[in-house]
Amino acid sequence: MTVLSTSLPRVKRSSLANALVITRREIKDNFRDWRIMAPIFILTLIFPALMNFTAQIAINWVTKYDAVIVGERMIPFLLMIVGFFPISFSLVIALETFAGEKERNSIEPLLSMPVTDLELYAGKMLAALFVPLTASYFGIAVYLVGLYFSIGWTPDFWLLTQMLLLTTAKGLVMVSGAVVVSSQTTSVRAANLLASFIIVPMTLLLQAEAILLFWGNYGVIWLIILALLVVDLILVRMGVRIFNREEILSNEMDTLNPSTIWRDFKGCFLRPPQQALKQDAPLPRLNPLNIWRNDIPYLMKIYRLPLAVVLGFWVVAIAAGTLTAPLYPLPPGMLDLNDISMGAFKDVDRFSVLPGLGAGGIFMHNVRALIVSVMLGVFSFGSLALIIFMLPMLLVGYFAGAVNLMGYNAWLFLAAFVLPHGIFEVPAAVISITFTLRIGAALVSPPKGLDVGQGFLWTLANFSKIFLFLVIPLLLAAAFVEAEITPLIVHWVYAY
Amino acid sequence: MIEAKGLTKKFGDFTAVNRIDLSVAEGEVLALLGPNGAGKTTTVRMLGSILRPTAGYARIAGLDTVTQAAEIRRIIGLLTEFPGLYTRMKGLEYLDFFGELQGLPKSIRQERAEMLLRQFELWDARHKRLGEYSKGMKQKLTLVRAMLHDPAVLFLDEPTSNMDPQSAKLVRDAILSLRQEKRTIVICTHNLPEAELLADRIAIIRQGEIIVEGSPAALKTRLLGPPMMELRLVETLNGQLEGLDDLIEITSRGEDWLRYVTPFPQRINPQLLQLMARQNVPVFTLNEVSRSLEEVYLKIVEGEAV
């Protein structure tokens, strides 16, 4: 059959040009909405002037009490606030443009146009960012011009760069976060409720920034900018993945169905991973032997990449710990390995942060730590789980480095203190964190052929399987060795 | 022009469309009939390259709906179930936006928009905000949007819903003229007389499957039996007519009328009229008793017939 073309001529355009057609329409629409424009206008012109006035009053007042530093620190803080308030509207606009279009059924005509999902996404993102960011930069300019003419204050180039970057990165976080939130809902109301997942962290971040700015530690702001850019990347990646015709038109229900979720989870847990989501595949009975023989080797094989990432971080953590040791050496006499008695192990639980050195206590502590890491990992796309995993490894590296500086053999230290139970405990932690990382990653990049929900359930079921049938046995062995054998080895190595 | 084989769409466990086979020739109008949730909209979305089929395939003008989606979206026009307009935009501006997304040059966009807005009696409202349009005007504007880029294939989901009778007629006339222009059209509708009027063929969908398919006349014959004829006489019929019972099987009768069923009306009706003439019985009318598509539809969707 021949391809039929209509008689009308067409203009060939780039992807960016297509996206900008959408952006232009949305921006024009924003300008026509007084509910958006009126507050933005106020925040752009009136609020910076008010902040200006506040800064002058504050400086005059604190100068009277020789607390000039408070005034000096307040000016950058108010600069950040002036920049932030208008961009907070990017969240409202983004929710309206993504969830609102779905709710008003105006998205489907757009989806029937010859534009790609990415062009649609980019067009809407740019539109949601444009007005608030422009207002924000303009507000900053008004504030700075005001300050220049009132008290002659001009910002340091790097401080201004930081504030502009911070404002832009925060706007992008809110907009890209709004896309993710909107994808899970069909109404603006529901999206607004879910938006607290964006507003609450942003509020906390603002408070942290306020502390840093009053403290005057502007260097840390760079780290915050870096972290925000990483979050931007993750959220944009997630948004690109989620914002597609299939997901938009398939998720037409806001309600969660616990029985379906449970059934899918059970299916993923009981079936071999290759057939986990095949509803028509038989649901076998729980067979630990099959799990050990088939599922675990298969899962370990397909989780090679996250496993490599975790092992890489493990090496980095140990190395970083070791390198930190010379910077923060242990006080002389604090650690005398030649004077270790068995009683020293028994007294460990006097420090409330450490578990008692009974096998049960150690086991429960380790299980708790891994469960907390999986919970935090889900909300942080796996990153917090990695950080929690790295902390003890940093300590191991640090102590190895520290004992080396004190003249002991670091390898012997590791072999006596860590190796006996570490043989079980480190693989358990590495495997657990590997599977946690994949749960977090599934939210950003679901396994091929699965949507976000299916990917989450599949990776969660894989984690549960591996946790119950591999990690827990390893942790039990590790706890027993750590409580009963490691002290004997340490005592044997160092006491004689 | 449209070809689908084993077209299936699942949302999780729910099968919205189950192994649908479709073939629509160039210039043909197909009506998809079915109750709410039968899978009509999902079928149209798959044919329009908006949703990917879970199984099976569809081709429009030889283009695959999955791998050549962008090309397909250039040659199809989609009238969605809900107008979904941008209420702060103006009529002309709205069309210009979609025309631009379709890649039409500005002069063509303006020319086409003016022509269609005039055709659908919306030209005077071109500078009004869409929020001020009536329901019927909104529906007409969405049809104009679907036709703006002069598509070869049109998918019309409930094209005359929300319209007053005058506007609905305007739209039906437009569809009939598109049919004359050899456009291929798929209409999803609940409006059975409209389907009968506009469509060459009707496919009835139930629970994601096409249950029956054929021309309105063929469907009626297949599901309601052969056509029923009604003969009306000028005067009351006194006594029995000779040879009448040999020619037709009378199903009911009155003083000056009778009804009969025949699978061959082309042959039987002239013979009956000749019989009447021979016996000097003046005939007032001889008509087919109209049977509505609704009867067929209800029989199918209620599961009485397949």
JSON list of N, CA and C in Angstrom, two decimals, chain A residues 21-22 24-26 28-30 32 101 106, chain B residues 84-98 100 125-133 141:
[
{"chain": "A", "resi": 21, "resn": "VAL", "atom": "N", "xyz": [6.84, 25.74, 20.49]},
{"chain": "A", "resi": 21, "resn": "VAL", "atom": "CA", "xyz": [5.44, 26.05, 20.12]},
{"chain": "A", "resi": 21, "resn": "VAL", "atom": "C", "xyz": [4.56, 25.82, 21.34]},
{"chain": "A", "resi": 22, "resn": "ILE", "atom": "N", "xyz": [4.82, 24.72, 22.02]},
{"chain": "A", "resi": 22, "resn": "ILE", "atom": "CA", "xyz": [4.04, 24.39, 23.22]},
{"chain": "A", "resi": 22, "resn": "ILE", "atom": "C", "xyz": [4.35, 25.40, 24.33]},
{"chain": "A", "resi": 24, "resn": "ARG", "atom": "N", "xyz": [5.35, 28.48, 24.10]},
{"chain": "A", "resi": 24, "resn": "ARG", "atom": "CA", "xyz": [4.74, 29.79, 23.83]},
{"chain": "A", "resi": 24, "resn": "ARG", "atom": "C", "xyz": [3.27, 29.81, 24.22]},
{"chain": "A", "resi": 25, "resn": "ARG", "atom": "N", "xyz": [2.57, 28.74, 23.84]},
{"chain": "A", "resi": 25, "resn": "ARG", "atom": "CA", "xyz": [1.14, 28.71, 24.14]},
{"chain": "A", "resi": 25, "resn": "ARG", "atom": "C", "xyz": [0.92, 28.75, 25.66]},
{"chain": "A", "resi": 26, "resn": "GLU", "atom": "N", "xyz": [1.72, 27.95, 26.36]},
{"chain": "A", "resi": 26, "resn": "GLU", "atom": "CA", "xyz": [1.52, 27.85, 27.81]},
{"chain": "A", "resi": 26, "resn": "GLU", "atom": "C", "xyz": [1.87, 29.17, 28.50]},
{"chain": "A", "resi": 28, "resn": "LYS", "atom": "N", "xyz": [1.71, 32.15, 27.20]},
{"chain": "A", "resi": 28, "resn": "LYS", "atom": "CA", "xyz": [0.62, 33.08, 26.90]},
{"chain": "A", "resi": 28, "resn": "LYS", "atom": "C", "xyz": [-0.57, 32.81, 27.83]},
{"chain": "A", "resi": 29, "resn": "ASP", "atom": "N", "xyz": [-0.84, 31.54, 28.02]},
{"chain": "A", "resi": 29, "resn": "ASP", "atom": "CA", "xyz": [-1.94, 31.13, 28.90]},
{"chain": "A", "resi": 29, "resn": "ASP", "atom": "C", "xyz": [-1.69, 31.59, 30.34]},
{"chain": "A", "resi": 30, "resn": "ASN", "atom": "N", "xyz": [-0.43, 31.47, 30.79]},
{"chain": "A", "resi": 30, "resn": "ASN", "atom": "CA", "xyz": [-0.08, 31.93, 32.14]},
{"chain": "A", "resi": 30, "resn": "ASN", "atom": "C", "xyz": [-0.33, 33.43, 32.29]},
{"chain": "A", "resi": 32, "resn": "ARG", "atom": "N", "xyz": [-2.45, 35.12, 30.91]},
{"chain": "A", "resi": 32, "resn": "ARG", "atom": "CA", "xyz": [-3.88, 35.44, 30.93]},
{"chain": "A", "resi": 32, "resn": "ARG", "atom": "C", "xyz": [-4.54, 35.01, 32.23]},
{"chain": "A", "resi": 101, "resn": "GLU", "atom": "N", "xyz": [-3.98, 19.59, 32.69]},
{"chain": "A", "resi": 101, "resn": "GLU", "atom": "CA", "xyz": [-4.32, 19.20, 31.31]},
{"chain": "A", "resi": 101, "resn": "GLU", "atom": "C", "xyz": [-4.98, 17.84, 31.28]},
{"chain": "A", "resi": 106, "resn": "SER", "atom": "N", "xyz": [-7.62, 18.10, 28.02]},
{"chain": "A", "resi": 106, "resn": "SER", "atom": "CA", "xyz": [-7.04, 18.82, 26.89]},
{"chain": "A", "resi": 106, "resn": "SER", "atom": "C", "xyz": [-5.71, 18.19, 26.46]},
{"chain": "B", "resi": 84, "resn": "GLY", "atom": "N", "xyz": [-12.01, 19.19, 25.55]},
{"chain": "B", "resi": 84, "resn": "GLY", "atom": "CA", "xyz": [-10.73, 19.50, 26.18]},
{"chain": "B", "resi": 84, "resn": "GLY", "atom": "C", "xyz": [-10.06, 20.72, 25.59]},
{"chain": "B", "resi": 85, "resn": "LEU", "atom": "N", "xyz": [-10.76, 21.83, 25.63]},
{"chain": "B", "resi": 85, "resn": "LEU", "atom": "CA", "xyz": [-10.21, 23.05, 25.02]},
{"chain": "B", "resi": 85, "resn": "LEU", "atom": "C", "xyz": [-9.46, 23.88, 26.05]},
{"chain": "B", "resi": 86, "resn": "TYR", "atom": "N", "xyz": [-8.59, 24.77, 25.56]},
{"chain": "B", "resi": 86, "resn": "TYR", "atom": "CA", "xyz": [-7.92, 25.72, 26.44]},
{"chain": "B", "resi": 86, "resn": "TYR", "atom": "C", "xyz": [-8.83, 26.93, 26.56]},
{"chain": "B", "resi": 87, "resn": "THR", "atom": "N", "xyz": [-9.48, 27.06, 27.70]},
{"chain": "B", "resi": 87, "resn": "THR", "atom": "CA", "xyz": [-10.60, 28.01, 27.79]},
{"chain": "B", "resi": 87, "resn": "THR", "atom": "C", "xyz": [-10.16, 29.47, 27.69]},
{"chain": "B", "resi": 88, "resn": "ARG", "atom": "N", "xyz": [-8.89, 29.75, 27.97]},
{"chain": "B", "resi": 88, "resn": "ARG", "atom": "CA", "xyz": [-8.45, 31.15, 27.89]},
{"chain": "B", "resi": 88, "resn": "ARG", "atom": "C", "xyz": [-8.00, 31.53, 26.47]},
{"chain": "B", "resi": 89, "resn": "MET", "atom": "N", "xyz": [-7.95, 30.55, 25.58]},
{"chain": "B", "resi": 89, "resn": "MET", "atom": "CA", "xyz": [-7.54, 30.86, 24.20]},
{"chain": "B", "resi": 89, "resn": "MET", "atom": "C", "xyz": [-8.75, 31.29, 23.38]},
{"chain": "B", "resi": 90, "resn": "LYS", "atom": "N", "xyz": [-8.45, 31.93, 22.25]},
{"chain": "B", "resi": 90, "resn": "LYS", "atom": "CA", "xyz": [-9.52, 32.31, 21.33]},
{"chain": "B", "resi": 90, "resn": "LYS", "atom": "C", "xyz": [-9.59, 31.29, 20.20]},
{"chain": "B", "resi": 91, "resn": "GLY", "atom": "N", "xyz": [-10.76, 31.24, 19.56]},
{"chain": "B", "resi": 91, "resn": "GLY", "atom": "CA", "xyz": [-10.99, 30.20, 18.54]},
{"chain": "B", "resi": 91, "resn": "GLY", "atom": "C", "xyz": [-9.91, 30.13, 17.48]},
{"chain": "B", "resi": 92, "resn": "LEU", "atom": "N", "xyz": [-9.60, 31.25, 16.90]},
{"chain": "B", "resi": 92, "resn": "LEU", "atom": "CA", "xyz": [-8.64, 31.28, 15.79]},
{"chain": "B", "resi": 92, "resn": "LEU", "atom": "C", "xyz": [-7.24, 30.93, 16.28]},
{"chain": "B", "resi": 93, "resn": "GLU", "atom": "N", "xyz": [-6.95, 31.44, 17.47]},
{"chain": "B", "resi": 93, "resn": "GLU", "atom": "CA", "xyz": [-5.63, 31.22, 18.07]},
{"chain": "B", "resi": 93, "resn": "GLU", "atom": "C", "xyz": [-5.43, 29.72, 18.37]},
{"chain": "B", "resi": 94, "resn": "TYR", "atom": "N", "xyz": [-6.51, 29.11, 18.83]},
{"chain": "B", "resi": 94, "resn": "TYR", "atom": "CA", "xyz": [-6.49, 27.67, 19.16]},
{"chain": "B", "resi": 94, "resn": "TYR", "atom": "C", "xyz": [-6.16, 26.85, 17.90]},
{"chain": "B", "resi": 95, "resn": "LEU", "atom": "N", "xyz": [-6.81, 27.18, 16.83]},
{"chain": "B", "resi": 95, "resn": "LEU", "atom": "CA", "xyz": [-6.57, 26.44, 15.59]},
{"chain": "B", "resi": 95, "resn": "LEU", "atom": "C", "xyz": [-5.15, 26.70, 15.08]},
{"chain": "B", "resi": 96, "resn": "ASP", "atom": "N", "xyz": [-4.69, 27.93, 15.26]},
{"chain": "B", "resi": 96, "resn": "ASP", "atom": "CA", "xyz": [-3.34, 28.27, 14.80]},
{"chain": "B", "resi": 96, "resn": "ASP", "atom": "C", "xyz": [-2.30, 27.44, 15.56]},
{"chain": "B", "resi": 97, "resn": "PHE", "atom": "N", "xyz": [-2.55, 27.25, 16.85]},
{"chain": "B", "resi": 97, "resn": "PHE", "atom": "CA", "xyz": [-1.62, 26.46, 17.68]},
{"chain": "B", "resi": 97, "resn": "PHE", "atom": "C", "xyz": [-1.53, 25.02, 17.16]},
{"chain": "B", "resi": 98, "resn": "PHE", "atom": "N", "xyz": [-2.68, 24.40, 16.95]},
{"chain": "B", "resi": 98, "resn": "PHE", "atom": "CA", "xyz": [-2.65, 23.01, 16.49]},
{"chain": "B", "resi": 98, "resn": "PHE", "atom": "C", "xyz": [-2.14, 22.90, 15.05]},
{"chain": "B", "resi": 100, "resn": "GLU", "atom": "N", "xyz": [0.11, 24.79, 13.77]},
{"chain": "B", "resi": 100, "resn": "GLU", "atom": "CA", "xyz": [1.56, 24.93, 13.87]},
{"chain": "B", "resi": 100, "resn": "GLU", "atom": "C", "xyz": [2.20, 23.61, 14.31]},
{"chain": "B", "resi": 125, "resn": "ALA", "atom": "N", "xyz": [-17.32, 33.91, 15.86]},
{"chain": "B", "resi": 125, "resn": "ALA", "atom": "CA", "xyz": [-16.86, 33.71, 17.25]},
{"chain": "B", "resi": 125, "resn": "ALA", "atom": "C", "xyz": [-15.36, 33.48, 17.32]},
{"chain": "B", "resi": 126, "resn": "ARG", "atom": "N", "xyz": [-14.66, 33.77, 16.22]},
{"chain": "B", "resi": 126, "resn": "ARG", "atom": "CA", "xyz": [-13.23, 33.41, 16.17]},
{"chain": "B", "resi": 126, "resn": "ARG", "atom": "C", "xyz": [-12.38, 34.15, 17.19]},
{"chain": "B", "resi": 127, "resn": "HIS", "atom": "N", "xyz": [-12.81, 35.34, 17.61]},
{"chain": "B", "resi": 127, "resn": "HIS", "atom": "CA", "xyz": [-12.01, 36.09, 18.58]},
{"chain": "B", "resi": 127, "resn": "HIS", "atom": "C", "xyz": [-12.56, 35.98, 20.00]},
{"chain": "B", "resi": 128, "resn": "LYS", "atom": "N", "xyz": [-13.54, 35.10, 20.16]},
{"chain": "B", "resi": 128, "resn": "LYS", "atom": "CA", "xyz": [-14.09, 34.89, 21.51]},
{"chain": "B", "resi": 128, "resn": "LYS", "atom": "C", "xyz": [-13.22, 33.88, 22.25]},
{"chain": "B", "resi": 129, "resn": "ARG", "atom": "N", "xyz": [-13.15, 34.01, 23.58]},
{"chain": "B", "resi": 129, "resn": "ARG", "atom": "CA", "xyz": [-12.44, 33.01, 24.39]},
{"chain": "B", "resi": 129, "resn": "ARG", "atom": "C", "xyz": [-13.24, 31.71, 24.36]},
{"chain": "B", "resi": 130, "resn": "LEU", "atom": "N", "xyz": [-12.52, 30.59, 24.35]},
{"chain": "B", "resi": 130, "resn": "LEU", "atom": "CA", "xyz": [-13.21, 29.31, 24.20]},
{"chain": "B", "resi": 130, "resn": "LEU", "atom": "C", "xyz": [-14.09, 28.99, 25.42]},
{"chain": "B", "resi": 131, "resn": "GLY", "atom": "N", "xyz": [-13.74, 29.57, 26.54]},
{"chain": "B", "resi": 131, "resn": "GLY", "atom": "CA", "xyz": [-14.56, 29.40, 27.74]},
{"chain": "B", "resi": 131, "resn": "GLY", "atom": "C", "xyz": [-15.97, 29.96, 27.56]},
{"chain": "B", "resi": 132, "resn": "GLU", "atom": "N", "xyz": [-16.11, 30.87, 26.60]},
{"chain": "B", "resi": 132, "resn": "GLU", "atom": "CA", "xyz": [-17.42, 31.48, 26.36]},
{"chain": "B", "resi": 132, "resn": "GLU", "atom": "C", "xyz": [-18.22, 30.72, 25.31]},
{"chain": "B", "resi": 133, "resn": "TYR", "atom": "N", "xyz": [-17.62, 29.72, 24.69]},
{"chain": "B", "resi": 133, "resn": "TYR", "atom": "CA", "xyz": [-18.32, 28.95, 23.65]},
{"chain": "B", "resi": 133, "resn": "TYR", "atom": "C", "xyz": [-19.39, 28.05, 24.31]},
{"chain": "B", "resi": 141, "resn": "LEU", "atom": "N", "xyz": [-15.76, 23.15, 17.12]},
{"chain": "B", "resi": 141, "resn": "LEU", "atom": "CA", "xyz": [-14.38, 23.62, 17.02]},
{"chain": "B", "resi": 141, "resn": "LEU", "atom": "C", "xyz": [-13.39, 22.45, 17.07]}
]
